[in-house]
Tab-separated table of C-alpha atoms in Angstrom:
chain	number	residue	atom	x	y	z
A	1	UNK	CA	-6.515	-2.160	43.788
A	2	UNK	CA	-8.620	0.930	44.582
A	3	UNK	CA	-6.941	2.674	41.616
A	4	UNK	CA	-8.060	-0.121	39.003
A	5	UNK	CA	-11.523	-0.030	40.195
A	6	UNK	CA	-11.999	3.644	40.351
A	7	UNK	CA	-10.289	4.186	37.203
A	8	UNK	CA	-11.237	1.242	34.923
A	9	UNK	CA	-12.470	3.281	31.834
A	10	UNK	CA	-9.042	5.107	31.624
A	11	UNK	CA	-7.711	1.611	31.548
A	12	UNK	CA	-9.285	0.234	28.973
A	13	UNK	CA	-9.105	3.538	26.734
A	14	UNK	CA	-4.959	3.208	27.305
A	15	UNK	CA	-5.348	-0.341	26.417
A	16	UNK	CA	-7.114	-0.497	23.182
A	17	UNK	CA	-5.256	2.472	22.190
A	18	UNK	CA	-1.757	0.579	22.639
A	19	UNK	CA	-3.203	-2.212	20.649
A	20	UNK	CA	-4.733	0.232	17.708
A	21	UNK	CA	-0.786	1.399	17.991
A	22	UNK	CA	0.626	-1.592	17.762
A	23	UNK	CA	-0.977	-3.958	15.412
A	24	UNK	CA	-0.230	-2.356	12.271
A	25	UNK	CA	3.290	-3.145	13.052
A	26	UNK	CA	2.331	-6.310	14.076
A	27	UNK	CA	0.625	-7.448	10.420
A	28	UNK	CA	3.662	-5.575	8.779
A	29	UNK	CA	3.196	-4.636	4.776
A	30	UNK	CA	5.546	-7.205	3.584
A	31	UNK	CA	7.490	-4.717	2.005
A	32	UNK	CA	9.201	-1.333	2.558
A	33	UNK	CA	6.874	1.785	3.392
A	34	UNK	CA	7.647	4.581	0.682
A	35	UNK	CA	6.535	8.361	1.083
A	36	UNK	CA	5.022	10.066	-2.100
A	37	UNK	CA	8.496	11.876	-2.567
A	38	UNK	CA	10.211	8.008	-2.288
A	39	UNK	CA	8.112	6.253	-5.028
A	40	UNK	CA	8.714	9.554	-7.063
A	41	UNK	CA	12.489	9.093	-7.260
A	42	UNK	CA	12.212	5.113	-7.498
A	43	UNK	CA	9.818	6.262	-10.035
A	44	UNK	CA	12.036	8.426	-11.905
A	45	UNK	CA	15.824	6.761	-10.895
A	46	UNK	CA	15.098	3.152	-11.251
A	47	UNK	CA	12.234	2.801	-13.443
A	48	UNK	CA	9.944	1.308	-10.908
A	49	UNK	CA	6.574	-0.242	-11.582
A	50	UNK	CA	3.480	1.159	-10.149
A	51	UNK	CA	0.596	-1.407	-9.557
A	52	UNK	CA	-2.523	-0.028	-8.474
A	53	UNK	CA	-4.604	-3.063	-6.119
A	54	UNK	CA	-8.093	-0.942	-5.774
A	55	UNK	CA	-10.962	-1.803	-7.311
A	56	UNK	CA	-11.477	-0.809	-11.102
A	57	UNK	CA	-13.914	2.014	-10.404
A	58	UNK	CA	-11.716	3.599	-7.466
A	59	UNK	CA	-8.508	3.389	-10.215
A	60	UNK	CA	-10.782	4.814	-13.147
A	61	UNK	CA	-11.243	7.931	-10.209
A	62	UNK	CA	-7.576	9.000	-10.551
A	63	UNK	CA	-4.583	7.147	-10.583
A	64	UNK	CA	-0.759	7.505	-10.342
A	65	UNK	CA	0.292	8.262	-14.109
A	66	UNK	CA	1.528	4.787	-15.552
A	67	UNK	CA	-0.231	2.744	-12.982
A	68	UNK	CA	-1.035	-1.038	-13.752
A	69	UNK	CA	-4.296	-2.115	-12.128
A	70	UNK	CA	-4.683	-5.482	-10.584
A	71	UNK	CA	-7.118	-5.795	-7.866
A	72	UNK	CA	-6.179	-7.368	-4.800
A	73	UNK	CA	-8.521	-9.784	-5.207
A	74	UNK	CA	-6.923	-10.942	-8.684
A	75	UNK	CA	-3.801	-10.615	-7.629
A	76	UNK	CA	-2.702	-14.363	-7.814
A	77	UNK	CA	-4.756	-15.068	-10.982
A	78	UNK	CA	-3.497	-12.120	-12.830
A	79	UNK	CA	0.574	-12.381	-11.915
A	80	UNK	CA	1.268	-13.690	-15.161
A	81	UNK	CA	0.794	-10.130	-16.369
A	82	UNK	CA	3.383	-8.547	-14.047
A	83	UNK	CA	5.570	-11.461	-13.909
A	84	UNK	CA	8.224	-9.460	-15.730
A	85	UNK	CA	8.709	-7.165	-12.929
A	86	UNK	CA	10.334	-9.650	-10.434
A	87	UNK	CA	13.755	-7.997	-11.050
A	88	UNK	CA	12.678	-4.077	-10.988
A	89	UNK	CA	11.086	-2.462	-7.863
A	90	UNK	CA	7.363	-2.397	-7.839
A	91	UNK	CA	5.879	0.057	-5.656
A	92	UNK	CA	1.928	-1.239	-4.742
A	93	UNK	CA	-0.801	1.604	-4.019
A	94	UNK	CA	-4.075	1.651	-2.960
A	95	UNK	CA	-6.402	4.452	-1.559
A	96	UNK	CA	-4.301	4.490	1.877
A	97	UNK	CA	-1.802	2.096	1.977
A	98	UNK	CA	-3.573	-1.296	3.895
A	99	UNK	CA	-4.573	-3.138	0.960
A	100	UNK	CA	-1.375	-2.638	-0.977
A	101	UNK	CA	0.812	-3.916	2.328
A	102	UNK	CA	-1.105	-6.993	1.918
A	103	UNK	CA	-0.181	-7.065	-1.965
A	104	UNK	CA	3.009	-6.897	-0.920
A	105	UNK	CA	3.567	-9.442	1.285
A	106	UNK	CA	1.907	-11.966	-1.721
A	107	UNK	CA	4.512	-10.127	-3.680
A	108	UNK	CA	7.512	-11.106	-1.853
A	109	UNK	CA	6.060	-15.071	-2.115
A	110	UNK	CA	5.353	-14.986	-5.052
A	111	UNK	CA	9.496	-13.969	-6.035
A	112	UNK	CA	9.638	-10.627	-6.164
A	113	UNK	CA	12.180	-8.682	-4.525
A	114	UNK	CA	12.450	-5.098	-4.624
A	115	UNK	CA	8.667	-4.500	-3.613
A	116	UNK	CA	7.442	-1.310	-2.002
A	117	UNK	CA	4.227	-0.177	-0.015
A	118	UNK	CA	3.292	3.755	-0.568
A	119	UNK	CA	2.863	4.739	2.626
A	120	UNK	CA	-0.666	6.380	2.863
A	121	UNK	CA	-1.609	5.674	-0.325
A	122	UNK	CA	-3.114	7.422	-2.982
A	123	UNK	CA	-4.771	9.330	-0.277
A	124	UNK	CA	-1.082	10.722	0.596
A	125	UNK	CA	0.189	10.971	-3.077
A	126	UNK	CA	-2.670	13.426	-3.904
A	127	UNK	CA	-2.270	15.167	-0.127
A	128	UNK	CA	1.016	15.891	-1.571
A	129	UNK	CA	0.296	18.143	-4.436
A	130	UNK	CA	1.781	14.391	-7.380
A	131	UNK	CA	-0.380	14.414	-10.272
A	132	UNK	CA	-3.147	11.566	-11.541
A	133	UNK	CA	-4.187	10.256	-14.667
A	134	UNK	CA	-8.217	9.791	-14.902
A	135	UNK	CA	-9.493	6.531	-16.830
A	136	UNK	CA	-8.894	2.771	-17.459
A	137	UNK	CA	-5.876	2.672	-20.017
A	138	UNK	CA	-3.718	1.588	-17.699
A	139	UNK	CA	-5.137	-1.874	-16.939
C-alpha cells in the first residue's frame, strides 16, 4: 500500500498513457488503415476514389491529385454525389487520419464496401515525398 501512496504520480502517468494507447483502437476508423504507398497502388491498380473530408480552405491548401471534397460535416447531405462509388474502393483523407476514420465508419452504413482510412493523413502522404494538387477543381 506504501508503494501506491509513495508513487501515485507514476501511477496515474502509466494510466492515462494506457488509455491515450488504447482508445484509438477502441473508436476504430470503420474501415481499413492504408499507408501513403497502399492508397497509391489502390490508387493506381483498382481505380480507387479519393474523397477528401477537410474543410474547403484546408483542401484548396494542397490536396491528393483527383481528390473529391466533401466535408465531414456534409457528408450525409452530399452522398448523392459519391453514391456511384459504393462498388469501387474509396480511400477517405483528411489532414491526419481522425476525421476521415469517422467518414468511414458513415461510409460503411451508408453501403459502401471497399472503404479505406489513409493512415496519417495528408500529413503522412506529403511526409512521404506523394505529390498535391493546389485549388478547388476537385469539389
Amino acid at each position: 500500500m506504501d508503494f501506491i501512496y509513495q508513487n501515485i504520480l507514476l501511477i496515474a502517468l502509466v494510466l492515462v498513457s494506457g488509455v491515450a494507447l488504447i482508445l484509438p483502437m477502441l473508436m476504430g476508423s470503420g474501415g481499413n488503415d492504408v499507408n501513403p504507398a497502399a492508397a497509391t497502388q489502390l490508387i493506381n491498380r483498382e481505380d480507387a476514389q479519393v474523397i477528401d473530408v477537410r474543410q474547403a480552405e484546408e483542401f484548396a491548401a494542397g490536396h491528393l491529385p483527383e481528390a473529391k471534397n466533401v466535408p465531414l460535416a456534409k457528408l450525409a447531405d452530399r452522398i448523392n454525389e459519391i453514391e456511384r462509388f459504393k462498388d469501387k474502393p474509396v480511400i477517405v483523407c483528411c489532414a491526419s487520419g481522425m476525421r476521415s476514420g469517422k467518414a468511414c465508419g458513415e461510409l460503411r452504413k451508408l453501403g459502401f464496401a471497399k472503404v479505406h482510412n489513409l493512415s496519417g493523413g495528408i500529413d503522412a502522404w506529403v511526409g512521404a515525398g506523394y505529390p498535391v494538387k493546389k485549388g478547388t477543381r476537385n469539389r
